[in-house]
Every structure is written in C-alpha cells, then in structure tokens.
Short mmCIF file of C-alpha atoms in Angstrom, two decimals:
data_model
loop_
_atom_site.label_atom_id
_atom_site.label_comp_id
_atom_site.label_asym_id
_atom_site.label_seq_id
_atom_site.Cartn_x
_atom_site.Cartn_y
_atom_site.Cartn_z
CA MET A 1 9.84 9.98 4.69
CA VAL A 2 8.06 6.81 5.80
CA ASP A 3 5.27 6.39 8.36
CA ALA A 4 4.43 2.86 9.49
CA PRO A 5 1.27 2.25 11.54
CA LEU A 6 2.02 0.28 14.69
CA LYS A 7 -1.47 -1.17 15.22
CA GLU A 8 -3.02 -1.27 11.74
CA PRO A 9 -4.17 -4.74 10.59
CA ASP A 10 -2.60 -4.37 7.10
CA TYR A 11 -0.17 -7.27 7.24
CA SER A 12 0.71 -6.97 3.54
CA ILE A 13 3.24 -4.24 4.35
CA TYR A 14 5.28 -6.54 6.60
CA ARG A 15 7.71 -9.08 5.21
CA PHE A 16 11.01 -10.81 6.01
CA ASP A 17 14.18 -10.26 4.01
CA ASP A 18 16.68 -12.97 2.99
CA ASP A 19 18.28 -12.79 6.46
CA ARG A 20 14.86 -13.37 8.11
CA LYS A 21 14.75 -9.80 9.40
CA LEU A 22 11.42 -8.00 9.66
CA CYS A 23 10.83 -5.32 7.01
CA VAL A 24 8.10 -2.76 6.35
CA THR A 25 7.29 -2.21 2.68
CA ALA A 26 6.43 1.35 1.70
CA LYS A 27 3.06 2.20 0.13
CA PRO A 28 2.08 5.28 -1.87
CA HIS A 29 0.94 8.12 0.40
CA THR A 30 -2.40 8.15 -1.43
CA GLU A 31 -3.24 4.84 0.31
CA ALA A 32 -2.86 6.28 3.82
CA PRO A 33 -6.02 5.99 5.93
CA ALA A 34 -7.75 9.17 7.11
CA GLY A 35 -5.99 10.66 10.10
CA MET A 36 -2.68 9.02 9.19
CA GLU A 37 -1.50 11.59 6.66
CA LEU A 38 2.24 12.20 6.41
CA SER A 39 3.68 15.19 8.19
CA ILE A 40 7.27 16.29 7.66
CA THR A 41 9.29 17.28 10.73
CA GLY A 42 12.54 17.97 8.88
CA ASP A 43 14.56 15.80 11.30
CA ASP A 44 16.30 12.66 9.98
CA GLY A 45 15.66 9.54 12.05
CA ALA A 46 12.85 7.54 13.65
CA VAL A 47 10.28 8.73 16.18
CA VAL A 48 7.00 7.24 17.50
CA MET A 49 4.19 9.76 16.99
CA GLY A 50 0.52 9.91 17.93
CA ASP A 51 -1.55 9.14 21.00
CA ALA A 52 -2.00 5.89 22.94
CA GLU A 53 -4.65 4.62 20.51
CA HIS A 54 -3.10 5.58 17.16
CA ARG A 55 0.67 5.41 17.32
CA LYS A 56 2.91 5.26 14.26
CA LEU A 57 6.60 4.99 13.56
CA HIS A 58 7.73 8.13 11.73
CA LEU A 59 11.03 7.86 9.84
CA GLU A 60 12.64 10.56 7.74
CA VAL A 61 15.73 9.70 5.69
CA PRO A 62 17.16 11.30 2.56
CA VAL A 63 16.39 9.21 -0.57
CA ASP A 64 16.96 9.66 -4.28
CA SER A 65 14.02 11.45 -5.95
CA GLN A 66 13.75 8.82 -8.71
CA LEU A 67 12.80 6.07 -6.23
CA GLU A 68 9.16 4.99 -5.84
CA PRO A 69 7.49 3.34 -2.82
CA LYS A 70 7.86 -0.10 -4.43
CA ASP A 71 11.65 0.44 -4.47
CA ILE A 72 11.93 1.11 -0.73
CA THR A 73 11.88 -1.37 2.14
CA ILE A 74 12.65 -0.49 5.76
CA ARG A 75 14.37 -3.23 7.77
CA MET A 76 14.05 -3.18 11.56
CA ASP A 77 16.66 -4.73 13.81
CA ALA A 78 16.10 -5.35 17.52
CA ASP A 79 18.18 -3.44 20.05
CA SER A 80 20.93 -5.58 21.47
#
C-alpha cells in the first residue's frame, strides 16, 4: 500500500523515470507526518482520500513481502 500526499512540499519523493514520466518514490511509513498515517481499505487500486485541505492519493497493490520502500516507485501516466 502506498499513500502519496497531494499538497505536501516534500519534492524529494517526486522524480522522472527514463521515459520522462512522473514517479512517486515510496518512503518508510515511519516518516509519515502526523495525521497522514496509512490505513488499509483492502481494495486494490487508487483512490483520493481526505478532505479539501489534506488530500492524498491512496494506492493498494499486491507486492512481494521482501521488497522495501526503496525498491518501489509508482509511475503516473496522464489520462488520454
């Protein structure tokens, strides 16, 4: 499961891959700011959660248990 803040000023989590596509780099859950703790819904896929002031992209996908946050990058493509 990955949560990505939509308005947080931590630009170190954003990067571009070799195809110049925007990616969000995962961080350990211990680095989550207060009020942004992870909550599991049990549904695979992406959803925007929160209120108008603190929205976040919530994504749950099955991953191998031996992976660590440094091994995971989420790439976002625009709708076409």
